[in-house]
Short mmCIF file of C-alpha atoms and ligand atoms in Angstrom, two decimals:
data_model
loop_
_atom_site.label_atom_id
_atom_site.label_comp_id
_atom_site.label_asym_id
_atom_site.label_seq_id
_atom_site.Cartn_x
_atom_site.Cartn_y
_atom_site.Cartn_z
CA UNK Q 1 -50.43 0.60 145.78
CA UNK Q 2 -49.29 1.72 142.34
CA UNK Q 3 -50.60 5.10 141.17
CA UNK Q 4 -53.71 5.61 139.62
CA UNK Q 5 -54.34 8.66 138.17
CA UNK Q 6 -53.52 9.67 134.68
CA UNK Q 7 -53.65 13.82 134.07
CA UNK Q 8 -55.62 14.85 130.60
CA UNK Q 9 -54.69 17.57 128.89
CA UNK Q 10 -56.19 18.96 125.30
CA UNK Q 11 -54.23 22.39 124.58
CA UNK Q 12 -55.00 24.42 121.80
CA UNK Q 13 -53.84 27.49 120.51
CA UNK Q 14 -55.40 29.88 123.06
CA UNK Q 15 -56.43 27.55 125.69
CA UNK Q 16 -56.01 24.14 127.62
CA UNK Q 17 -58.32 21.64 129.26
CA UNK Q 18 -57.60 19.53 131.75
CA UNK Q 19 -58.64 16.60 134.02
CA UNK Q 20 -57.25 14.60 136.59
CA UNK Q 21 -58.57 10.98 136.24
CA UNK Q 22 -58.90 8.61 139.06
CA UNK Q 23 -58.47 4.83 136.94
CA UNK Q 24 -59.98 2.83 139.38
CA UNK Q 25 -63.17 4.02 138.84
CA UNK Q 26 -63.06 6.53 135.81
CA UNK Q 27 -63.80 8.93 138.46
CA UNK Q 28 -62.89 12.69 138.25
CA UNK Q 29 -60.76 14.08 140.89
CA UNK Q 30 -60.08 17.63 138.83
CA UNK Q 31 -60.88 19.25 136.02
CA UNK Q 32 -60.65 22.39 134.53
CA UNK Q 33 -59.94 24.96 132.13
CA UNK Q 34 -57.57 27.92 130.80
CA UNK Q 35 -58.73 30.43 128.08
CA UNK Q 36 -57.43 33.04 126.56
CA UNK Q 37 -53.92 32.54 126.63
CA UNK Q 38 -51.90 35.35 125.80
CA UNK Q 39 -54.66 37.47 126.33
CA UNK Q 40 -55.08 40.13 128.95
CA UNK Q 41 -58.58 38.57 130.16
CA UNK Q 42 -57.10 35.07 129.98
CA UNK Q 43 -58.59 33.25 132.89
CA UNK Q 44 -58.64 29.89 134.28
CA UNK Q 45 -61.58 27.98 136.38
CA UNK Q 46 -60.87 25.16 138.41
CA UNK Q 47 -62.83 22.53 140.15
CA UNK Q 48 -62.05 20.26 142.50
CA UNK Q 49 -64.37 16.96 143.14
CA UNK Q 50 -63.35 16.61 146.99
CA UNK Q 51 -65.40 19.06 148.17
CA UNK Q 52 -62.78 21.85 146.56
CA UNK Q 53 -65.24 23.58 144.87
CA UNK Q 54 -64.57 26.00 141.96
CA UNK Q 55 -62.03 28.75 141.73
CA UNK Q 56 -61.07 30.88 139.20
CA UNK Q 57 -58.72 33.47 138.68
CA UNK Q 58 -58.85 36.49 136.08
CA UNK Q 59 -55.95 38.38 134.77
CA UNK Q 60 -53.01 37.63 132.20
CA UNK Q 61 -51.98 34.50 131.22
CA UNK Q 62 -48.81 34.78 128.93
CA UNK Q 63 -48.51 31.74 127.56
CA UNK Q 64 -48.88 27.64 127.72
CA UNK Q 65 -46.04 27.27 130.28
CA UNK Q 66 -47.69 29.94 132.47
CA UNK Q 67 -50.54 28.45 132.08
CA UNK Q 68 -49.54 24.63 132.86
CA UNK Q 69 -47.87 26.07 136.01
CA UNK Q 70 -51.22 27.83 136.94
CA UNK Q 71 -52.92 24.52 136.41
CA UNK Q 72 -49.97 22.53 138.34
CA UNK Q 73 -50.61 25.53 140.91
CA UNK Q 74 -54.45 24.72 141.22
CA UNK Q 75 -54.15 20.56 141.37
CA UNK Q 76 -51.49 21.07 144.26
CA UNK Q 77 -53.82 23.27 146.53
CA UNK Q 78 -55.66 20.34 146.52
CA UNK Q 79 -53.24 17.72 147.46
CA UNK Q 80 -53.49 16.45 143.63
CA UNK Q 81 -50.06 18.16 142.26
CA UNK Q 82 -47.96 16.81 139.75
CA UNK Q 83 -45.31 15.33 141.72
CA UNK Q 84 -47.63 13.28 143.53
CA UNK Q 85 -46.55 9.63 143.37
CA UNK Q 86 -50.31 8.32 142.49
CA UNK Q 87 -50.05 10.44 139.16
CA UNK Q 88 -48.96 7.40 136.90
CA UNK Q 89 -49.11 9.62 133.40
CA UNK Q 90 -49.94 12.16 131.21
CA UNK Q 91 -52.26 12.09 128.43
CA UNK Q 92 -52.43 14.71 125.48
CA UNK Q 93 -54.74 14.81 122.92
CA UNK Q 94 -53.38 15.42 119.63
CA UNK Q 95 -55.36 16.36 117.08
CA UNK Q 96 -53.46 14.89 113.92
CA UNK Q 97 -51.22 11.60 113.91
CA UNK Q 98 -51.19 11.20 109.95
CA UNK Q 99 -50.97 7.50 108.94
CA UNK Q 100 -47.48 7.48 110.90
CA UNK Q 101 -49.84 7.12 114.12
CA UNK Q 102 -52.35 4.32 114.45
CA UNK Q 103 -52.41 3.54 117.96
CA UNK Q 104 -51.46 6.32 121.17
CA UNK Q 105 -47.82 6.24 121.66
CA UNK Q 106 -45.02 7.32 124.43
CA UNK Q 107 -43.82 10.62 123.87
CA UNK Q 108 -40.16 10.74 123.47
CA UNK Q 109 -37.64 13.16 121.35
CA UNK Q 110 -38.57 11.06 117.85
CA UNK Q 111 -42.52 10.65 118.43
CA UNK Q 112 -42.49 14.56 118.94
CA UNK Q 113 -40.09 15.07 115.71
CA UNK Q 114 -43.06 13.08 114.19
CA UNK Q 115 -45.70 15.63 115.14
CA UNK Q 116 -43.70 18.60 114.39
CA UNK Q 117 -43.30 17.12 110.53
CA UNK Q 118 -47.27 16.95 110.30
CA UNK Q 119 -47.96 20.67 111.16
CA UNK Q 120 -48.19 21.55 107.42
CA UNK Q 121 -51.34 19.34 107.54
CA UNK Q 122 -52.69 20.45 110.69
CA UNK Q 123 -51.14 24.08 111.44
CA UNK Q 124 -53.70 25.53 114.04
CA UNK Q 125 -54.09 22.56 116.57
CA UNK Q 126 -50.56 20.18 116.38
CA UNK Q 127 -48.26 23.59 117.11
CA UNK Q 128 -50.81 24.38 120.23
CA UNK Q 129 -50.67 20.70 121.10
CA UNK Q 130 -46.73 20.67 120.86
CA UNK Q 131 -46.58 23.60 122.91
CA UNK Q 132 -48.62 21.51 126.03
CA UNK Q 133 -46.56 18.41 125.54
CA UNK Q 134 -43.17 20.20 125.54
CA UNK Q 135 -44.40 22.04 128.86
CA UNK Q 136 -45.75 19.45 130.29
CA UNK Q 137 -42.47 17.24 129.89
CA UNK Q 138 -40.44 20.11 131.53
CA UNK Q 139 -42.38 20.22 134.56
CA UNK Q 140 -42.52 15.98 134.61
CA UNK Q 141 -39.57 14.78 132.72
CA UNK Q 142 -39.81 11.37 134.42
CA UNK Q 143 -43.21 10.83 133.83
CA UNK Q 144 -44.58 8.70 131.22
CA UNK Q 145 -46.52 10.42 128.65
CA UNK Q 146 -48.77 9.58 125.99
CA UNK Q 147 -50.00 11.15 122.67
CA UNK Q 148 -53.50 10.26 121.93
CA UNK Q 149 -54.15 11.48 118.38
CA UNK Q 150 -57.68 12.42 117.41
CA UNK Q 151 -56.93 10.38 113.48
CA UNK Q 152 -55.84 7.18 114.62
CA UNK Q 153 -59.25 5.48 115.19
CA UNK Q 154 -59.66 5.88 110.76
CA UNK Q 155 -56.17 4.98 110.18
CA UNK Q 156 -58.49 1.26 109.54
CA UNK Q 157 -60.39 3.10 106.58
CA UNK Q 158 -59.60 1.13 103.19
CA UNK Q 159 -57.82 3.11 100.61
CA UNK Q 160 -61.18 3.40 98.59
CA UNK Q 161 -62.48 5.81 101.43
CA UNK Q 162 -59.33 7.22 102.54
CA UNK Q 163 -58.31 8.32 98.93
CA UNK Q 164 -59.34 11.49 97.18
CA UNK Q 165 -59.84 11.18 93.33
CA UNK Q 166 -56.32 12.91 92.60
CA UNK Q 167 -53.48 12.02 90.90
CA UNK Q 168 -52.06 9.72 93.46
CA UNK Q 169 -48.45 10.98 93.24
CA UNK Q 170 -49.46 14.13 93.85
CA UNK Q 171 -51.77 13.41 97.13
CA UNK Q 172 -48.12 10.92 98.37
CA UNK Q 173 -46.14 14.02 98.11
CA UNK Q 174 -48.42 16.09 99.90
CA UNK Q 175 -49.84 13.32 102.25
CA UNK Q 176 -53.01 14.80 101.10
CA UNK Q 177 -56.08 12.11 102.30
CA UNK Q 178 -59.10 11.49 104.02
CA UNK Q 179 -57.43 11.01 107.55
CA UNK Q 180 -60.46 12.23 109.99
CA UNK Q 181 -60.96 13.70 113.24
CA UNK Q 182 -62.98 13.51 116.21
CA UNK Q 183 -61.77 9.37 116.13
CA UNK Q 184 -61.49 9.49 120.26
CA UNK Q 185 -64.97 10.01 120.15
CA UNK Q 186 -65.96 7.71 117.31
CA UNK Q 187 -64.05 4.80 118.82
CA UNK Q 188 -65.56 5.62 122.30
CA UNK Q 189 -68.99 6.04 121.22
CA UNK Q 190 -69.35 2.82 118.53
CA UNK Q 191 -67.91 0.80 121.52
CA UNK Q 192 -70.24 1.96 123.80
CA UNK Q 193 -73.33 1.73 121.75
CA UNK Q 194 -71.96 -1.89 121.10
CA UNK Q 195 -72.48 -2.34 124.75
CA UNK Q 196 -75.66 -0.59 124.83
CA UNK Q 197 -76.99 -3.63 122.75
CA UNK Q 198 -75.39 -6.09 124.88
CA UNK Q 199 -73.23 -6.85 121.92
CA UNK Q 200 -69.52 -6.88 121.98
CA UNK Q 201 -68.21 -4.53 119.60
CA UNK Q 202 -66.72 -6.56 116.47
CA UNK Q 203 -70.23 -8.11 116.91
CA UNK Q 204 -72.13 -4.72 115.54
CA UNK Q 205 -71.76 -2.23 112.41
CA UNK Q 206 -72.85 1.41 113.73
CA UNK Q 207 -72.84 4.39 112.55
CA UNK Q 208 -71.78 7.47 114.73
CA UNK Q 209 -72.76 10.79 114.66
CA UNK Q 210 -70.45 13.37 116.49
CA UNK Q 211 -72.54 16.60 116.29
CA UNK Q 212 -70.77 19.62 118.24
CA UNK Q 213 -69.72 22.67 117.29
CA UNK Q 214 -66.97 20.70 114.51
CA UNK Q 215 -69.82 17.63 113.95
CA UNK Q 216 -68.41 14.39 111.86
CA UNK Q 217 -70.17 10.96 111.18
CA UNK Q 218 -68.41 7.95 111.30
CA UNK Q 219 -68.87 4.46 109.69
CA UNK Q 220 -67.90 1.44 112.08
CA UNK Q 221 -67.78 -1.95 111.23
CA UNK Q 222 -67.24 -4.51 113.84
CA UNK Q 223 -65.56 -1.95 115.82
CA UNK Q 224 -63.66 -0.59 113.14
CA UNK Q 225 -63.95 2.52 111.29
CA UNK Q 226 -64.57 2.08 107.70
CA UNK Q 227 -65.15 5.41 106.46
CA UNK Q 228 -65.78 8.93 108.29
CA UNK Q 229 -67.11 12.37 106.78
CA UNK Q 230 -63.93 14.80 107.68
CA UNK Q 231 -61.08 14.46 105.43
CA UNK Q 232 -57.41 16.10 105.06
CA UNK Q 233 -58.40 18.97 107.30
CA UNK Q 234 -61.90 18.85 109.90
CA UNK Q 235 -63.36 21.34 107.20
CA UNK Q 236 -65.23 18.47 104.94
CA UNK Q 237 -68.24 16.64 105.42
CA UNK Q 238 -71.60 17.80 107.70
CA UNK Q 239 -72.17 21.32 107.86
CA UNK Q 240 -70.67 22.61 111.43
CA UNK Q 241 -71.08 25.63 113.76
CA UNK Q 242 -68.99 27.82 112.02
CA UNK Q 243 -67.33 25.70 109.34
CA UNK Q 244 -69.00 24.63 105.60
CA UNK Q 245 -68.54 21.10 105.45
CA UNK Q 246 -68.42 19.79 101.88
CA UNK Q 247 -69.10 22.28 98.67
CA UNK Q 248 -67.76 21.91 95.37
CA UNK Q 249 -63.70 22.19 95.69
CA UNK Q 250 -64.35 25.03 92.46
CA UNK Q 251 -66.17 27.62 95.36
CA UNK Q 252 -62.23 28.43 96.06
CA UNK Q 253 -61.25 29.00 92.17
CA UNK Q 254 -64.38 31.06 92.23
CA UNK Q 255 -63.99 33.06 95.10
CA UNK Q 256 -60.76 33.45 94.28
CA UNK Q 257 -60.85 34.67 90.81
CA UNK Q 258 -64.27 35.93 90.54
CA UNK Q 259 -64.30 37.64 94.34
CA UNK Q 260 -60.77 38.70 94.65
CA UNK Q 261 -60.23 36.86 97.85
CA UNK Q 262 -56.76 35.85 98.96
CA UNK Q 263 -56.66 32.32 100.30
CA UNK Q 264 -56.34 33.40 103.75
CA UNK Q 265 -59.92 34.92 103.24
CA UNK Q 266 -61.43 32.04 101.99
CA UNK Q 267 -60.08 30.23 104.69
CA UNK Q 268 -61.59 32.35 107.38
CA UNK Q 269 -64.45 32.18 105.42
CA UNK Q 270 -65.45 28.39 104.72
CA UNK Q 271 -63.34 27.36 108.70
CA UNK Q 272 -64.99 30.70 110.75
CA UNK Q 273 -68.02 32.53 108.83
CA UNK Q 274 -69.83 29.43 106.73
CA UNK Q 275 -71.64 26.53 108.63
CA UNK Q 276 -74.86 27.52 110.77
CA UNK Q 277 -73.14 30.79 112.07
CA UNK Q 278 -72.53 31.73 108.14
CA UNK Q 279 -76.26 30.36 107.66
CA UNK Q 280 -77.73 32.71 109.94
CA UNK Q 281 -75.36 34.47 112.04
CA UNK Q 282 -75.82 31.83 115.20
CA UNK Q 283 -73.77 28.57 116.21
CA UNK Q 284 -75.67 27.47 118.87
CA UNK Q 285 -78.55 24.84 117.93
CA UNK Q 286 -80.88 25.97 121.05
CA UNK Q 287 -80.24 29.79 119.32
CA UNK Q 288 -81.71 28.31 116.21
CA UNK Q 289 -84.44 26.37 117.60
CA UNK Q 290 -85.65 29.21 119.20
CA UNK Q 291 -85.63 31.64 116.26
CA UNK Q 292 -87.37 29.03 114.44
CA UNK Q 293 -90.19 28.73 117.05
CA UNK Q 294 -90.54 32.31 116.34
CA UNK Q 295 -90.91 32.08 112.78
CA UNK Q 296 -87.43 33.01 111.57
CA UNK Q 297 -86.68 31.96 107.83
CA UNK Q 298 -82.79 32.19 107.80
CA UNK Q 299 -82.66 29.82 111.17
CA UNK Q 300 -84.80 27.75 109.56
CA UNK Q 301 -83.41 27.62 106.59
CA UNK Q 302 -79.91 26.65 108.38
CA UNK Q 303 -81.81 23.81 110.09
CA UNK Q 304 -82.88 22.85 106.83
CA UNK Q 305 -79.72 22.49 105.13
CA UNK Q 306 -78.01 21.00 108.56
CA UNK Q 307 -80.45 18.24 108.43
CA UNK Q 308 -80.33 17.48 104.74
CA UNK Q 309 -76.36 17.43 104.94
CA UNK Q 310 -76.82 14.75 107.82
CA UNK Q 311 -79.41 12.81 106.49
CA UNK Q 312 -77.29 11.92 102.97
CA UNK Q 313 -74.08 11.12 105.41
CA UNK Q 314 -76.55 8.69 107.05
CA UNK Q 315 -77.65 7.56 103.91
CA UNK Q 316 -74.41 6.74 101.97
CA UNK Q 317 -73.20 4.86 105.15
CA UNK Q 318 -75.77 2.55 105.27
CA UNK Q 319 -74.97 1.92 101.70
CA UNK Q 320 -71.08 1.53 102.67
CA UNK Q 321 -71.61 -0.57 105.47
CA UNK Q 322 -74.50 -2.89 103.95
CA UNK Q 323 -75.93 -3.85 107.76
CA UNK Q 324 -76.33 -1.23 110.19
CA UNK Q 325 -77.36 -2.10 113.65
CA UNK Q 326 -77.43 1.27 114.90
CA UNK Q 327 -77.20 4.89 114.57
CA UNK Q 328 -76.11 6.60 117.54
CA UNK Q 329 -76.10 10.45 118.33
CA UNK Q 330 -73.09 12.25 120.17
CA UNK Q 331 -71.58 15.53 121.60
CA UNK Q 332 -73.58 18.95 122.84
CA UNK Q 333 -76.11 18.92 119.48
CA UNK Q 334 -76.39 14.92 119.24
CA UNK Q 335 -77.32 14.41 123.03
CA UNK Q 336 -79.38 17.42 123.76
CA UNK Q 337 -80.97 18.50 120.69
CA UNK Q 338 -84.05 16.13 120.29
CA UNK Q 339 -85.18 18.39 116.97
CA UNK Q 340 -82.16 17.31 115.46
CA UNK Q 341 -82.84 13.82 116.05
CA UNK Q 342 -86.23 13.84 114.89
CA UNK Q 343 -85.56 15.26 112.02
CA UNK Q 344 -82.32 13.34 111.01
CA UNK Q 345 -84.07 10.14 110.38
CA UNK Q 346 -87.76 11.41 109.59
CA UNK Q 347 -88.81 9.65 106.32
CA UNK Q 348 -85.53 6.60 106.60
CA UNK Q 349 -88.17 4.50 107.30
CA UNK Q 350 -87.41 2.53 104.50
CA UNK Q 351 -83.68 1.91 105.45
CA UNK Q 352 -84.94 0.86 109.52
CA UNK Q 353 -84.72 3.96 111.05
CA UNK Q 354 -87.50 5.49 112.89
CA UNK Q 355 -87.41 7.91 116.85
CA UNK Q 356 -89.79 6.93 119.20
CA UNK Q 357 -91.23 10.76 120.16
CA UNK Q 358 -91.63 9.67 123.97
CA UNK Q 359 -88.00 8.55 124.37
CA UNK Q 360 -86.88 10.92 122.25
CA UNK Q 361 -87.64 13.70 124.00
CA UNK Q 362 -86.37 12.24 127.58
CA UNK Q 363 -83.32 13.80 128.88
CA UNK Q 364 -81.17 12.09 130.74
CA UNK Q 365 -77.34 11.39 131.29
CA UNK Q 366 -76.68 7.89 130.22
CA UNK Q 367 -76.92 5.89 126.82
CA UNK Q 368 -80.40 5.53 125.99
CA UNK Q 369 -82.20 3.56 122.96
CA UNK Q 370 -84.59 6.61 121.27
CA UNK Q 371 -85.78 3.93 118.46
CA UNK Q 372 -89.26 2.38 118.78
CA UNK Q 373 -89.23 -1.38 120.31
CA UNK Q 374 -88.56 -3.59 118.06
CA UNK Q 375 -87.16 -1.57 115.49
CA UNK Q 376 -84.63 -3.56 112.75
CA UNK Q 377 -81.90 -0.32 113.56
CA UNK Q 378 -81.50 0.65 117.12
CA UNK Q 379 -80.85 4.96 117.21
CA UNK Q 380 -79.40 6.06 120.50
CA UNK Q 381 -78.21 8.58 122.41
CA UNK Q 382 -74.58 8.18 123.66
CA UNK Q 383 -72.42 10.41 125.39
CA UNK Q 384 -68.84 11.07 124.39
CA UNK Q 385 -66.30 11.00 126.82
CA UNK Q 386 -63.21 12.31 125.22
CA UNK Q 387 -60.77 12.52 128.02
CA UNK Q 388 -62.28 9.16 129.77
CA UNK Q 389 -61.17 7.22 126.28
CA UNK Q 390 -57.79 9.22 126.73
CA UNK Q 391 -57.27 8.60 130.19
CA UNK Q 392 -57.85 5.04 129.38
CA UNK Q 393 -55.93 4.59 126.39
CA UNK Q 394 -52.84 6.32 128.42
CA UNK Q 395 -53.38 4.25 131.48
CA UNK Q 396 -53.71 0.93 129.26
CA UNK Q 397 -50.05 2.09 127.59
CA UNK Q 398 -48.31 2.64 131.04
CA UNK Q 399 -50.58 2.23 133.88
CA UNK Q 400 -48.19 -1.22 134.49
CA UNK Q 401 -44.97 0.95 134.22
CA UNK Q 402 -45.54 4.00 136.55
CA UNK Q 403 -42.85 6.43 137.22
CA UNK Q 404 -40.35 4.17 134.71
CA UNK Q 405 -38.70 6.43 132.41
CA UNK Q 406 -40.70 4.39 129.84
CA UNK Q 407 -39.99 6.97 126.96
CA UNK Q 408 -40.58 10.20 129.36
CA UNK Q 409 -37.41 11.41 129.76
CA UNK Q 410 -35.21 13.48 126.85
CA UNK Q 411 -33.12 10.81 125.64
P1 LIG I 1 -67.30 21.24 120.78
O1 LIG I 1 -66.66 20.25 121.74
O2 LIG I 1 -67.21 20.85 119.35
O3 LIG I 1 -66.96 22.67 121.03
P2 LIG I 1 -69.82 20.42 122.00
O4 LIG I 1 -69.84 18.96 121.72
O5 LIG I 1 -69.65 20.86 123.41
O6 LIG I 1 -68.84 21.19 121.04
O7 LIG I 1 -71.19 21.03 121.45
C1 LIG I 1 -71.44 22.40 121.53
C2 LIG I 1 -72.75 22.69 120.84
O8 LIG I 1 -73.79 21.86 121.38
C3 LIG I 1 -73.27 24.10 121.05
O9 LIG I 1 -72.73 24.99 120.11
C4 LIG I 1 -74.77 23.95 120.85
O10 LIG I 1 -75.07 24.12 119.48
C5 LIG I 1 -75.03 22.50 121.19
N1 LIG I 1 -75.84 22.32 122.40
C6 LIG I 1 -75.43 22.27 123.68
N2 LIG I 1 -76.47 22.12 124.52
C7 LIG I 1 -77.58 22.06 123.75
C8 LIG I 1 -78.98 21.92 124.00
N3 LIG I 1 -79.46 21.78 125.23
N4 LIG I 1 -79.81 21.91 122.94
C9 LIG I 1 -79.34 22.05 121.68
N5 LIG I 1 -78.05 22.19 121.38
C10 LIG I 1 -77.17 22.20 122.39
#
């Protein structure tokens, strides 16, 4: 029987998340996480599916390769280590491919030069995610492993979108551009809202809404993305937990000049201390939702500006796709936050969309249709499943070629 599993893994700077996929059934035989790498508290939590349960051990965790072998550690006291022959690959998210990276690709010494050269573009997560595929590769080096970058699903956006107004020479030396994030997601979601409809996906123009703690919207034509709200960095577009979303590029001057602040500052600022948290000193849309049922202003006037920010993204993509079939909600605010919903589309009557309160307010696991019957745009709720698309889009690169050295191995 050739093997069947394919290992996740997202690392970022101070953590890494894992899970071990079973591809015959999409089925989750591990998963886990490590935080606070580096840290004295770090700590990582582990559960098995098998009846394993959950462990976790506290205490320090000095670094990604420590922490990998703590993980490695964990999946073998199951019977689920590395070395096992069923594991047929590796998947890592990374979180920027540029335009050099359309489509997930083998790791191998030139694809990992590649991400290396686009750190000046995305210097907090492609380091961290370096860092796990380097490890990784030492404990494996004859296992196949795949890059599955978080840009590659917009690298289909037309120049018009993908271009900022700038002096093009300028934005070619800099490779500044619209690339996008979350496009894992995106792809995984339009496809499966495509299927929700009984449509296949080149069949259906939708438009996504990834609302987490980062939160993009995408727009999806016949299955492929045609414009998406985060640009050169995840900073642009809807306003986030912590992060500002668009505001006039002049803010920075201003700050700058006016307040004194170094660039570092406004950084921190507009990535860590703007967004809801900067709104009203909470991330957390249930947070919000309950000050506001109390009568707080300031959480309601974050709500406000949340919803106003996502209502002219859904807007301007009806108006760049022409047709929209369907609007579907994703990620911890877009599948559990009903208010959100509600309020997203209240008054787009006029462009199709409308919630039905009953459905709306059901909570339940799968896709679901939230629009009333009948309605000319469907709006749904759709889960994300990050690593599933991964694990897929690894196992669909190498799940024919397990164990080869198929561009694992230091050449
Ligand atoms: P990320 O992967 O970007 O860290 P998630 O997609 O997990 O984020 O979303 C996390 C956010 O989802 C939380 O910050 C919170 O605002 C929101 N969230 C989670 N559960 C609920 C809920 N039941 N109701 C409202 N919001 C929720």
């Amino acid at each position: 029987m050739s093997p069947s599993r394919v290992l996740v893994l997202n690392s970022g700077s101070s953590s890494v998340k894992y899970q071990l996929l079973d591809m015959r059934d999409g089925s989750r035989l591990a998963t886990g996480l490590v935080e606070r790498i580096g840290e004295q508290t770090s700590r990582l939590k582990h559960t098995c599916a098998a009846g394993g349960g959950t462990r976790e051990q506290n205490g320090p965790i000095a670094d990604h390769e420590a922490a990998l072998k703590a993980v490695a550690d964990e999946l073998e006291r199951d019977g689920l280590g590395l070395d096992s022959p069923e594991l047929a690959a590796i998947g890592h998210r990374v979180v920027h491919g540029g335009m050099f990276f359309t489509e997930p690709t083998v790791i191998d010494d030139a694809v990992l030069t590649e991400i290396e050269r686009l750190i000046p573009v995305a210097p907090l997560h492609n380091p961290a995610n370096l860092t796990g595929i380097r490890t990784a590769r030492a404990l494996r080096p004859d296992l196949p492993q795949v890059a599955v970058f978080d840009t590659a699903f917009h690298t289909t956006m037309p120049e018009a979108a993908a271009r900022y107004a700038i002096d093009p020479k300028v934005a070619d030396r800099y490779r500044i551009r619209r690339y996008g994030f979350h496009g894992t997601s995106h792809a995984y979601v339009s496809r499966e809202t495509a299927r929700l409809l009984g449509k296949a996906p080149e069949e259906v123009n939708v438009i996504v809404l990834h609302l987490g703690n980062g939160a993009s919207a995408s727009a999806v034509r016949g299955g492929r993305c045609v414009d998406t709200s985060m640009g050169l960095t995840p900073l642009e577009g809807l306003v986030m937990g912590t992060r500002s979303g668009d505001l006039d590029p002049a803010v920075i001057f201003h700050l700058a000049r006016v307040g004194g602040m170094s660039m570092d500052e406004i950084d921190t600022l507009l990535n860590k201390g703007s967004g809801l948290f900067g709104l009203c000193g909470d991330n957390d849309m249930r947070e919000i939702r309950r000050r506001i049922d109390e009568g707080d202003e300031q959480a309601k006037l974050a709500f406000d500006i949340y919803i106003h920010r996502l209502k002219k993204y859904i807007g301007a993509y009806c108006a760049v796709l022409g047709r929209v079939d369907a609007v579907a909600f994703t990620a911890g605010v877009g599948e559990n936050a009903a208010p959100v919903r509600e309020a997203a589309v209240a008054g787009l009557e006029g462009l199709g969309l409308a919630v039905d309160p009953e459905a709306n307010a059901v909570r339940a696991d799968g896709p679901r249709l939230i629009s009333p019957t009948g309605a000319r745009v469907a709006v749904a709720v759709v889960p994300t499943d990050e690593e599933l698309e991964i694990a897929e889009q690894t196992y669909a690169l190498v799940g024919s070629k397990p164990g080869s050295n198929h561009g694992g191995a230091d050449e």
